Short mmCIF file of C-alpha atoms in Angstrom, two decimals:
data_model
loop_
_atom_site.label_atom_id
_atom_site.label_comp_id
_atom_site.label_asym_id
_atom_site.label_seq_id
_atom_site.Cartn_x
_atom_site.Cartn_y
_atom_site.Cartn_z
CA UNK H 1 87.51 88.88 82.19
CA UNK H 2 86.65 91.79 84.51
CA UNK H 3 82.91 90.32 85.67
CA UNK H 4 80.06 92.57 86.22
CA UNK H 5 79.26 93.28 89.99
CA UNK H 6 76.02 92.69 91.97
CA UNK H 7 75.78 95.33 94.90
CA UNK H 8 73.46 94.95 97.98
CA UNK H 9 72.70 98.46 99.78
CA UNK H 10 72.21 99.19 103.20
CA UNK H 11 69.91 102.15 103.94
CA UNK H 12 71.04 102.74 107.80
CA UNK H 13 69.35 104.83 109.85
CA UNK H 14 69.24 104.73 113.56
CA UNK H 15 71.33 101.62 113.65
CA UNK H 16 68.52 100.06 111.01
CA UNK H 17 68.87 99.21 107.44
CA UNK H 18 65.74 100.64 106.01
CA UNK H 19 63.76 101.23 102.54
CA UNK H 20 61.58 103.56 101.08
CA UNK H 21 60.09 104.73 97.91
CA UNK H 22 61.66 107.85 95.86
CA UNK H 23 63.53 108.58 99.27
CA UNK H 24 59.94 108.59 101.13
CA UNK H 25 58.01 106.33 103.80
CA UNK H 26 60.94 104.62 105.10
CA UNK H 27 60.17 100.65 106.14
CA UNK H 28 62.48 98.63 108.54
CA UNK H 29 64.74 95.81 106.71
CA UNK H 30 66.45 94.60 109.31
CA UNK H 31 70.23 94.95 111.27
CA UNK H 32 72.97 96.38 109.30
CA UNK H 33 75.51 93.81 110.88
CA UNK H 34 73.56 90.68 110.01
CA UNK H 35 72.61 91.69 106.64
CA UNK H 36 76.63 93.14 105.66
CA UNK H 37 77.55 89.51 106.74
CA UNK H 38 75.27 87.62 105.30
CA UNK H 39 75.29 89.17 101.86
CA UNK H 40 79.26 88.81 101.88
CA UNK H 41 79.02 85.32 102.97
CA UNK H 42 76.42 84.68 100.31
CA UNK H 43 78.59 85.84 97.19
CA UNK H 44 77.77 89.63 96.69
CA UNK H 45 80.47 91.44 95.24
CA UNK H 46 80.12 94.39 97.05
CA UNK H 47 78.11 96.03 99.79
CA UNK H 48 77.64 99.72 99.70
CA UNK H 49 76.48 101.05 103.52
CA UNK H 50 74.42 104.60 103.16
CA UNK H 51 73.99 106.50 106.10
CA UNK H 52 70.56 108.41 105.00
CA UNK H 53 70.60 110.73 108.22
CA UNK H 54 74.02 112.06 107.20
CA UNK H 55 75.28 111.97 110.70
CA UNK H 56 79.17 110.50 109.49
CA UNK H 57 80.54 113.35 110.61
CA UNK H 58 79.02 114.23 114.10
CA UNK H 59 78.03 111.12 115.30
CA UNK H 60 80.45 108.54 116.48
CA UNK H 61 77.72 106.13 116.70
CA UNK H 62 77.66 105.39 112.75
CA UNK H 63 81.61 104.83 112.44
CA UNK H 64 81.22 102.30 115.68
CA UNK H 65 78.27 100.49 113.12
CA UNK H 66 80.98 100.98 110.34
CA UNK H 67 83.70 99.10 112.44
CA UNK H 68 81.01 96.51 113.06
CA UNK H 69 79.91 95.89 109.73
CA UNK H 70 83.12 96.22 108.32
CA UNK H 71 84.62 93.46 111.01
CA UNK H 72 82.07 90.84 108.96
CA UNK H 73 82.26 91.77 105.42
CA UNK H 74 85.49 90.52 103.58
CA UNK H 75 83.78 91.76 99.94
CA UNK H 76 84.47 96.06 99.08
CA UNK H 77 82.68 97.79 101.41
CA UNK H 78 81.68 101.69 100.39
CA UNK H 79 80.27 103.69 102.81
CA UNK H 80 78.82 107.52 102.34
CA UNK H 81 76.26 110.08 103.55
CA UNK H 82 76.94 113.16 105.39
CA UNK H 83 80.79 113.18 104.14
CA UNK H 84 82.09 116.57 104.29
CA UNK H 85 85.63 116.67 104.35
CA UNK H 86 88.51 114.68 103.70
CA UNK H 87 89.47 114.15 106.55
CA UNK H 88 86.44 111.99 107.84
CA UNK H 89 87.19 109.67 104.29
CA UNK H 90 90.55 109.22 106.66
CA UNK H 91 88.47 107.88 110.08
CA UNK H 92 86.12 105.85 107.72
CA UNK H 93 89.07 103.98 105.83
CA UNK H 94 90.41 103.10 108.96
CA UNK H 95 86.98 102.37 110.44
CA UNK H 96 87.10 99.79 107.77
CA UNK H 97 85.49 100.94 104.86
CA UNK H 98 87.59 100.57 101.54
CA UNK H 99 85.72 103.34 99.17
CA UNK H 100 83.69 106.48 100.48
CA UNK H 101 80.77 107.96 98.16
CA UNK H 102 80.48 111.58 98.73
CA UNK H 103 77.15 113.75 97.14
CA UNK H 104 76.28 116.90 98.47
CA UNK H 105 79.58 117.87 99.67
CA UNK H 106 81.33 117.55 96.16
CA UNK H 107 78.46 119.90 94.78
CA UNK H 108 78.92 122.45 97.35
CA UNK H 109 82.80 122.03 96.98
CA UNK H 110 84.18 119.76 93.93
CA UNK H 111 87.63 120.17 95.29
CA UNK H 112 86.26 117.63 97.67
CA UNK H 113 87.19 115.12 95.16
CA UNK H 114 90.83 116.26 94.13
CA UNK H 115 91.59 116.64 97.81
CA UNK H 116 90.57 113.27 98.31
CA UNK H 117 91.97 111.82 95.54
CA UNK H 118 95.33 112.80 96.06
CA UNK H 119 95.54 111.87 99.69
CA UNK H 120 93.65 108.27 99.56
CA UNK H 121 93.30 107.11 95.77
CA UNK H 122 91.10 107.79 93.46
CA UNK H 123 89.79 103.93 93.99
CA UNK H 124 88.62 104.90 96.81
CA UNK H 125 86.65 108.05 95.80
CA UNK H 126 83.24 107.53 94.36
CA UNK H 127 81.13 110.00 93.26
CA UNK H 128 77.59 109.65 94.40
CA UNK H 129 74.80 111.47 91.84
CA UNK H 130 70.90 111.50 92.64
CA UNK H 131 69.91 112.09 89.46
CA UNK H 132 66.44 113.24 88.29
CA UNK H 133 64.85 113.40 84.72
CA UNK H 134 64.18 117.56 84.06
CA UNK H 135 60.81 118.19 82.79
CA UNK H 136 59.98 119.26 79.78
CA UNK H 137 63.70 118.35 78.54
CA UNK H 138 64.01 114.69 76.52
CA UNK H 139 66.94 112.96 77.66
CA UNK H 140 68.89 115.85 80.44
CA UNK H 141 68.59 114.96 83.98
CA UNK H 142 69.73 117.34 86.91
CA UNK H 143 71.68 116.87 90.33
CA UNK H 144 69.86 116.50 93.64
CA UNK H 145 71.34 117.16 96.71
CA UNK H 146 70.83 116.34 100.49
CA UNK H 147 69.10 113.19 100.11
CA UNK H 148 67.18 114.63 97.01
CA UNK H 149 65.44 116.87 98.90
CA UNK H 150 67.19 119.82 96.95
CA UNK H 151 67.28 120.31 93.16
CA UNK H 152 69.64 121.92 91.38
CA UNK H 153 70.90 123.67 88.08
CA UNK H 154 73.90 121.23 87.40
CA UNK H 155 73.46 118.61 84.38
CA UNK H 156 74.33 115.34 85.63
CA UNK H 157 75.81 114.37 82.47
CA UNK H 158 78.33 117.35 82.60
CA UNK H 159 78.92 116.48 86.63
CA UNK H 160 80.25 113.01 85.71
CA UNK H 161 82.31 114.41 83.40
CA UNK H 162 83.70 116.75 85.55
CA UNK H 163 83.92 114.46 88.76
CA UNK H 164 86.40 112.27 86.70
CA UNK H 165 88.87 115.02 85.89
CA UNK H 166 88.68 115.80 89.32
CA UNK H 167 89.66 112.37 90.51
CA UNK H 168 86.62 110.08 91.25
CA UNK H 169 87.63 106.59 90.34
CA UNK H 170 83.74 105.47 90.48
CA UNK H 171 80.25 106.98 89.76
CA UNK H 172 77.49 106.00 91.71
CA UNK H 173 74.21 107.18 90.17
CA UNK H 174 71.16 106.74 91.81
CA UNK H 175 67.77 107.81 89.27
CA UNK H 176 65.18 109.35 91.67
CA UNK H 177 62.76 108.68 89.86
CA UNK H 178 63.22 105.05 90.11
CA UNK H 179 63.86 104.63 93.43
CA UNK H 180 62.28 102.12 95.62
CA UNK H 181 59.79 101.85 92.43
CA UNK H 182 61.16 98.02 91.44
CA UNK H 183 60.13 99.28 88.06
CA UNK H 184 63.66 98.72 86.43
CA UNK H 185 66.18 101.22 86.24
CA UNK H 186 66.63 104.24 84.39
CA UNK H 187 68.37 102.59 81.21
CA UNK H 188 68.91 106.08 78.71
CA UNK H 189 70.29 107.96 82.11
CA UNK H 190 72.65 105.18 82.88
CA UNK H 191 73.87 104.57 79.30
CA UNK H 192 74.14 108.69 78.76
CA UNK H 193 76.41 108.40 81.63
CA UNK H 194 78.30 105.40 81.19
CA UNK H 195 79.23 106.68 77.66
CA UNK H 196 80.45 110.37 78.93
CA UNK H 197 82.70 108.65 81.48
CA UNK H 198 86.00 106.16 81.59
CA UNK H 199 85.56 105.50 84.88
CA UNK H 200 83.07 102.82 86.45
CA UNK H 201 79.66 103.51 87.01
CA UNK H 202 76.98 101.67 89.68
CA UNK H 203 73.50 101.69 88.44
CA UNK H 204 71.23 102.30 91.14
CA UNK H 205 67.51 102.86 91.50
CA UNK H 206 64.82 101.03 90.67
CA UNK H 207 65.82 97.07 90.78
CA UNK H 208 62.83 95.32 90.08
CA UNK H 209 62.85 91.74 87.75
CA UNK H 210 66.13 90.16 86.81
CA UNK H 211 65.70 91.24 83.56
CA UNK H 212 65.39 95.00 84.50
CA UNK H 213 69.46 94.19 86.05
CA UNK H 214 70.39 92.44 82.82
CA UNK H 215 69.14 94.82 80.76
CA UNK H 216 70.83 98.35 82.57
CA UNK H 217 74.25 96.08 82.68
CA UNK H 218 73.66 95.13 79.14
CA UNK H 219 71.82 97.86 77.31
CA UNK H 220 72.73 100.29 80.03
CA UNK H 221 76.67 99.72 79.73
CA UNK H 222 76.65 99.71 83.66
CA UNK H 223 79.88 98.11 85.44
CA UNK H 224 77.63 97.20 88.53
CA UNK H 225 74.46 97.20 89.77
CA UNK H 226 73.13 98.29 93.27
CA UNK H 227 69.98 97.16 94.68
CA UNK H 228 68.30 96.95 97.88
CA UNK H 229 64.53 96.20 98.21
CA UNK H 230 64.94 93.11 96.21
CA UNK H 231 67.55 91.13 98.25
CA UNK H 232 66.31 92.88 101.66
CA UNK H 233 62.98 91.58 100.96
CA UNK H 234 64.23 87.87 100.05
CA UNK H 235 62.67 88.78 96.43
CA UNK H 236 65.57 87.09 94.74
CA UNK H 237 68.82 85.47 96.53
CA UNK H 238 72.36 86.95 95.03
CA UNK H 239 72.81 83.06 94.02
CA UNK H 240 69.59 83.06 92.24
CA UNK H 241 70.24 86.79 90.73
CA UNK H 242 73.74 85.58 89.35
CA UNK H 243 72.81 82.57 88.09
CA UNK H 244 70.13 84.35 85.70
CA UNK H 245 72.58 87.01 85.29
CA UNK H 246 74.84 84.14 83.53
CA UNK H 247 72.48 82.49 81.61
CA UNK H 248 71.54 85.68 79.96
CA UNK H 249 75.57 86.51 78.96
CA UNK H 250 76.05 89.12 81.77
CA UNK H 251 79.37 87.80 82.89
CA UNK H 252 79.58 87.26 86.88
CA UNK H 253 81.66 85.96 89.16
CA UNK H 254 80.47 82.71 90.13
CA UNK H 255 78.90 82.13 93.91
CA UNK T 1 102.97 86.37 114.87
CA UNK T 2 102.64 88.23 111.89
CA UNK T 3 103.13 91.98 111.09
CA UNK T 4 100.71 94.53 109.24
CA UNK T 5 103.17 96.98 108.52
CA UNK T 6 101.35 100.33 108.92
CA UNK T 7 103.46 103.15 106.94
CA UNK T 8 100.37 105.59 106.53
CA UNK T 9 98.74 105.14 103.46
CA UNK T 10 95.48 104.10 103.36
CA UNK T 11 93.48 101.71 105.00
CA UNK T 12 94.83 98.61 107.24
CA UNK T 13 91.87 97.41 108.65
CA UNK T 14 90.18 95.39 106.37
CA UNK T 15 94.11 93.65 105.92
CA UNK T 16 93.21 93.30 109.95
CA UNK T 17 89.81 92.06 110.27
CA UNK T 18 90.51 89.80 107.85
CA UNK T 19 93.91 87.93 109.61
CA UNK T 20 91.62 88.07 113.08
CA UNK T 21 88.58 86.50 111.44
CA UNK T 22 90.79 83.50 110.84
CA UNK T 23 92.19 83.13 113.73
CA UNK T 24 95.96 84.79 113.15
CA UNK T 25 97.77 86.32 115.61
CA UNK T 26 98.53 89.63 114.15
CA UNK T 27 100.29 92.99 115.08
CA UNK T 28 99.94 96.77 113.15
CA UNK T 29 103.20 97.88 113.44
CA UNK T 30 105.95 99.92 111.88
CA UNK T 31 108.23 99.94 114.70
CA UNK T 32 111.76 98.00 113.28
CA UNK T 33 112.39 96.35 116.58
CA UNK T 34 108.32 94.70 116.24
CA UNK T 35 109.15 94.33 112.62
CA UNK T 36 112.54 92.22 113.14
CA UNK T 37 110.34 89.82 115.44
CA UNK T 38 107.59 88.80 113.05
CA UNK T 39 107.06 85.68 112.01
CA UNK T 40 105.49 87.05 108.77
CA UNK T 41 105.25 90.48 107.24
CA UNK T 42 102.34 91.98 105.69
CA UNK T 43 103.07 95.34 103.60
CA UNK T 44 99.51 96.82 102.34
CA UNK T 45 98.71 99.89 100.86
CA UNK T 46 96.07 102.19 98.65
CA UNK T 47 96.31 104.97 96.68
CA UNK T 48 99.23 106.24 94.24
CA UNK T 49 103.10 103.73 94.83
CA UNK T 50 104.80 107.39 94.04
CA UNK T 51 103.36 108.31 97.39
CA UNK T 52 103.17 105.08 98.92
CA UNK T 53 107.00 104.84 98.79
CA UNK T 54 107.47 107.91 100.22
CA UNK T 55 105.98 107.02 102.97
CA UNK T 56 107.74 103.84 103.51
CA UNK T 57 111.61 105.43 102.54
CA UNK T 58 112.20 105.66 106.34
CA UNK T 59 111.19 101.70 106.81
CA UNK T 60 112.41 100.53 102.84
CA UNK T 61 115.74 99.19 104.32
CA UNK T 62 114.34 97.21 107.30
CA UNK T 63 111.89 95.31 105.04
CA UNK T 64 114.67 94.91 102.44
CA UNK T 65 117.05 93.15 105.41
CA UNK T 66 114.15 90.96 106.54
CA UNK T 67 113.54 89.82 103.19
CA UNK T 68 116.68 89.38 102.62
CA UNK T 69 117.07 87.26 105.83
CA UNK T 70 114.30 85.21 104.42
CA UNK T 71 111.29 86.18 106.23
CA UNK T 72 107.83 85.71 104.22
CA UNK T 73 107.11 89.01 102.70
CA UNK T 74 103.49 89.35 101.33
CA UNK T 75 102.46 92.83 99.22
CA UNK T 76 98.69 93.62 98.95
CA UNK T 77 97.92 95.99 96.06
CA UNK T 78 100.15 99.37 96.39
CA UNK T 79 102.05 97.43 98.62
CA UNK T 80 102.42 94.52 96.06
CA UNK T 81 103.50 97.01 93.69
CA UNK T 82 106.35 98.16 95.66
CA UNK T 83 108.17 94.75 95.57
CA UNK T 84 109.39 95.89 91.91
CA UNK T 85 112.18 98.22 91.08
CA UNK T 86 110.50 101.17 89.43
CA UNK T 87 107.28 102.75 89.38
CA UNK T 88 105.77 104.82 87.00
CA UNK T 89 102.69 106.31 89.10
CA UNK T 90 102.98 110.35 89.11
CA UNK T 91 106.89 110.59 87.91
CA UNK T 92 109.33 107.77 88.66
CA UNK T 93 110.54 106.60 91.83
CA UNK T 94 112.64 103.87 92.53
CA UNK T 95 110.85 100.77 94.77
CA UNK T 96 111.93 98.14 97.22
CA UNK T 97 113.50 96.03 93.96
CA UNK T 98 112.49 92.95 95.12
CA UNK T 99 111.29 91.26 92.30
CA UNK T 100 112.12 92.11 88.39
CA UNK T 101 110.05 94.37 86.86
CA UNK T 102 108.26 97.77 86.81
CA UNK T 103 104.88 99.25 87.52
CA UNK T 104 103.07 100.97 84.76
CA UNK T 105 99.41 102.41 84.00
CA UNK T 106 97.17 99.76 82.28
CA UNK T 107 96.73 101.19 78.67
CA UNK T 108 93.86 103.93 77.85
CA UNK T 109 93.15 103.47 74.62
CA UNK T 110 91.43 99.89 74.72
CA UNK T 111 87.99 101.55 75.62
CA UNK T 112 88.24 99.72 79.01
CA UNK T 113 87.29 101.94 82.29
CA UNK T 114 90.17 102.43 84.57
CA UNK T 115 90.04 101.47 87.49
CA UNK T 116 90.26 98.24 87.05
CA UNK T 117 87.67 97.76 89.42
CA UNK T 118 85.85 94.37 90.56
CA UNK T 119 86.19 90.86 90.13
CA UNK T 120 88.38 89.57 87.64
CA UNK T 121 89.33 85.55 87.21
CA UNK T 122 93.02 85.29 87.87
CA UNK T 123 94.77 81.98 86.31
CA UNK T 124 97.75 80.89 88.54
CA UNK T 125 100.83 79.14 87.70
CA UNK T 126 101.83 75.74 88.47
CA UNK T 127 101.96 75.03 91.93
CA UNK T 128 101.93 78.57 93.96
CA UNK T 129 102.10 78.42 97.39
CA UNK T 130 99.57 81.61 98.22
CA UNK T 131 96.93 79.74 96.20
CA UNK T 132 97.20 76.08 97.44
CA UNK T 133 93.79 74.41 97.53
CA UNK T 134 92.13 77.00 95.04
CA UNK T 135 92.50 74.72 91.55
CA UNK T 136 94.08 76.66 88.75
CA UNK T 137 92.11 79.77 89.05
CA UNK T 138 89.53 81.75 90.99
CA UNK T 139 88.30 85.46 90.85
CA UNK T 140 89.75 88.14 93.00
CA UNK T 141 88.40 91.94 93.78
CA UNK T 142 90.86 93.80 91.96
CA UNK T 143 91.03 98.04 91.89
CA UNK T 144 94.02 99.72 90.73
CA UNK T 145 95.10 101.97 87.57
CA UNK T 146 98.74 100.96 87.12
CA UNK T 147 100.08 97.01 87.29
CA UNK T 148 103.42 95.44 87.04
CA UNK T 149 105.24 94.32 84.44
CA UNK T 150 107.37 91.28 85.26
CA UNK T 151 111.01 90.66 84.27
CA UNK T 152 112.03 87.76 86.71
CA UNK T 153 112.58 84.51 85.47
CA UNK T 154 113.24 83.35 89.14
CA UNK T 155 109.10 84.56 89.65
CA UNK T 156 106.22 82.17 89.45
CA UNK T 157 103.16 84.36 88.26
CA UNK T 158 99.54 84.52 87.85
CA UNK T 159 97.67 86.35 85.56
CA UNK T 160 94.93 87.89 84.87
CA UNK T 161 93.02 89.67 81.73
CA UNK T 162 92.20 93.10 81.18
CA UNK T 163 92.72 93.77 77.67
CA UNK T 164 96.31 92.87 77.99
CA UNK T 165 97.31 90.15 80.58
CA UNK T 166 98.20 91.33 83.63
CA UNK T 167 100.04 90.10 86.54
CA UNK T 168 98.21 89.49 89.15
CA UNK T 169 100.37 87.90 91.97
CA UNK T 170 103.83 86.74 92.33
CA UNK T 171 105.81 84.63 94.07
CA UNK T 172 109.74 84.73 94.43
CA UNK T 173 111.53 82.57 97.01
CA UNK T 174 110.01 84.23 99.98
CA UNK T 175 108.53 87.15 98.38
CA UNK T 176 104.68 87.11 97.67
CA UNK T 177 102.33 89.76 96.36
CA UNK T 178 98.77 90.39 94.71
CA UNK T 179 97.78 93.03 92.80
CA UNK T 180 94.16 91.84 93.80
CA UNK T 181 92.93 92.29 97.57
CA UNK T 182 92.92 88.75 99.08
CA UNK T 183 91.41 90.56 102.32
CA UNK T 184 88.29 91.78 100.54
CA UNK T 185 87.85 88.41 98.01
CA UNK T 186 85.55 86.50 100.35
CA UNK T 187 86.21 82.90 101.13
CA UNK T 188 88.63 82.53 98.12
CA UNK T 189 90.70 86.16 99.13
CA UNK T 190 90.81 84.60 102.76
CA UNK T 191 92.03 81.17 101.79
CA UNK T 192 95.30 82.65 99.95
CA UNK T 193 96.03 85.04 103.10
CA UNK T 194 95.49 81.33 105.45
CA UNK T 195 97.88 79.99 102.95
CA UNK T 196 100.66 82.82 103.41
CA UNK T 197 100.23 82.04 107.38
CA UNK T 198 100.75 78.57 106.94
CA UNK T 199 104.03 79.69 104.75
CA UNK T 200 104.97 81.86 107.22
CA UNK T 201 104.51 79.15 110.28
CA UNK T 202 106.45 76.26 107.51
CA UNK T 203 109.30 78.84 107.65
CA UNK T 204 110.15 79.05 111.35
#
């Protein structure tokens, strides 16, 4: 049985993994390197690596961290921010990284995804949506771009749907609103999602209590779960988070 | 020392970090005269097999001598799935026909999402010599869209389940191959690819 996957994320920016609240007032949580290693030695089933100055393509500095993280981490390792073209997918996959998530690029230009898809896999081409709840409108959210900084028109329901055809073997949706809130994730937007797509989709946003990751996994028909403030923090240990991820039915693989 | 045979699809260095973290003395090549001096061969590969064997057609008969000279032969995901005789992946094209069998997409209509992506458990047969050490079954980082359908009775196999049960690694005289990524399954993943040196090392 396919088992539900626990995802440790590594803000990085200059060189340091950091955390903040809805995107804001960014706090240091340590060295990219030591955390990467340490989560894959200590049973994470993935590690997702977020460069939040979306430098990828102009700084050489971030695939060197890349190579380094990647040289420690023997667990799928994605790694996005900044992607523009295909071609820098190509000098991250053989910087080490195994998926690239790709946001504001595939907005500006959803051939992005085709392009990519074709030439690498589509497993290795995951959609990356920063999501936020419209007001006024029960149950629509709309697409962010640039680090959320930018709101626009597109539904993100629709967007999943159309990232798929386009090739995107993985959704990564982050809610903005829960961000960095450890208030529990946004259950209705991950569900609403989940159902519109085939393809896998990472809950992010908002990890808070073990129950709030049982119950978007559960209730929220999520494949995976990303989180970052509560395993940066030493809130909960992945051990610890999988064990009470078993006893509540949420099938895992065991650490 | 072993061989990473790099025919331009995808991604090779995870295969690599992984053989240097434990300690193998490994080469990225796909240069036939490197090739023919391996020890071991390693044949990995992402993305669609259609493609994937394209890219290898210049290299296909090389590997197929070596096997056939009985060098250990070990297929990571796309590269796994070009052991078989036919693929199904964007048209048909013919593969390396090593072992029995042909690659097809998982089915749709079970309400599963494809990719098969994550960790599933992976049951192996009796006495498999990529999984020595790991009991009779262990999970294994798995993401593809198409597996292979076996059709050797010479092949030892080890499944896993998805809905239907699905192959997840074979083993054929000195062929080996997982559709799971042994370089990306943590201590587990790195175990079978210590086993397949320790195969290759049995063999000189």
């Amino acid at each position: 049985m396919l088992t539900k996957r626990i995802i440790p994320c590594l803000d990085v920016k200059d060189n340091r993994v950091v955390k903040g609240v809805n995107f804001l007032n960014l706090r240091d949580a340590g060295d990219p390197i030591e955390l990467g290693k340490k989560y894959s030695d200590e049973g994470a089933d993935e590690l997702v690596f977020l460069d939040i100055t979306a430098t990828i393509r102009s700084k050489k500095t971030i695939v060197d961290l890349v190579q380094q993280v990647a040289a420690n981490v023997f667990i799928p390792f994605t790694v996005g921010g900044g992607i523009s073209k295909a071609d820098e997918i190509g000098l991250l996959l053989r910087s080490g990284a195994d998926k690239c998530s790709i946001n504001t690029a595939a907005v500006n230009n959803p051939d992005i995804l085709s392009e990519s898809a074709e030439r690498f896999g589509s497993q290795c081409v995951v959609l990356a949506i920063d999501a936020r709840r419209t007001v006024g409108k029960v149950g629509k959210w709309h697409v962010t771009v640039k680090a959320g900084s930018e709101p626009t028109d597109i539904d993100a329901i629709e967007w999943a749907i159309r990232a798929e055809k386009l090739g995107a073997g993985e959704i990564l949706l982050t809610s903005m609103d829960a961000d960095g809130t450890q208030a529990g994730y946004d259950i209705e937007l991950t569900r609403a999602v989940a159902e519109a797509v085939n393809i896998p989709v990472i809950a992010s946003g908002g990890a808070g209590t073990l129950e709030s990751l049982t119950e978007v996994l559960a209730d929220g028909k999520a494949d995976a779960v990303l989180a970052a403030s509560i395993f940066h923090y030493g809130t909960y240990s992945i051990k610890e988070t999988k064990e009470f991820l078993k006893e509540n039915g949420v099938p895992v693989r065991p650490v | 020392m072993l061989v990473i045979i790099d025919y331009g699809v995808g991604n090779v260095q995870s295969v690599t970090n992984a053989f240097r973290y434990i300690g193998s003395d490994i080469t990225v090549s796909c240069d036939p005269a490197v090739i023919d001096r391996a020890h071991g061969l390693i044949l990995p590969g992402v993305g669609a097999s259609g493609y994937a064997m394209e890219k290898i057609a210049p290299i296909a008969d090389v590997i197929k001598s070596q096997a056939a000279a009985g060098k250990p032969l070990l297929g990571i995901c796309v590269g796994y799935q070009l052991l078989f005789e036919e693929s199904y992946e964007m048209g048909t094209h013919q593969c390396l026909g090593l072992v029995k069998g042909k690659v097809i997409p998982i089915p749709t209509d079970m309400g599963l999402t494809i990719p098969h992506m994550g960790w599933n458990y992976v049951k192996f047969d009796d006495d498999m010599r990529l999984f020595q050490g790991l009991g009779e079954g262990k999970h294994f980082a798995f993401a593809n869209s198409f597996y292979a359908q076996m059709d050797d009775p010479d092949a030892k196999v080890a499944y896993t389940g998805y809905g239907i049960q699905m192959t997840g690694a074979v083993e054929k005289g000195n062929i080996y191959g997982c559709q799971f990524h042994p370089e990306k399954s943590a201590a587990d993943g790195l175990q079978v690819l210590k086993n397949f040196v320790k195969i290759c090392h049995e063999e000189l």
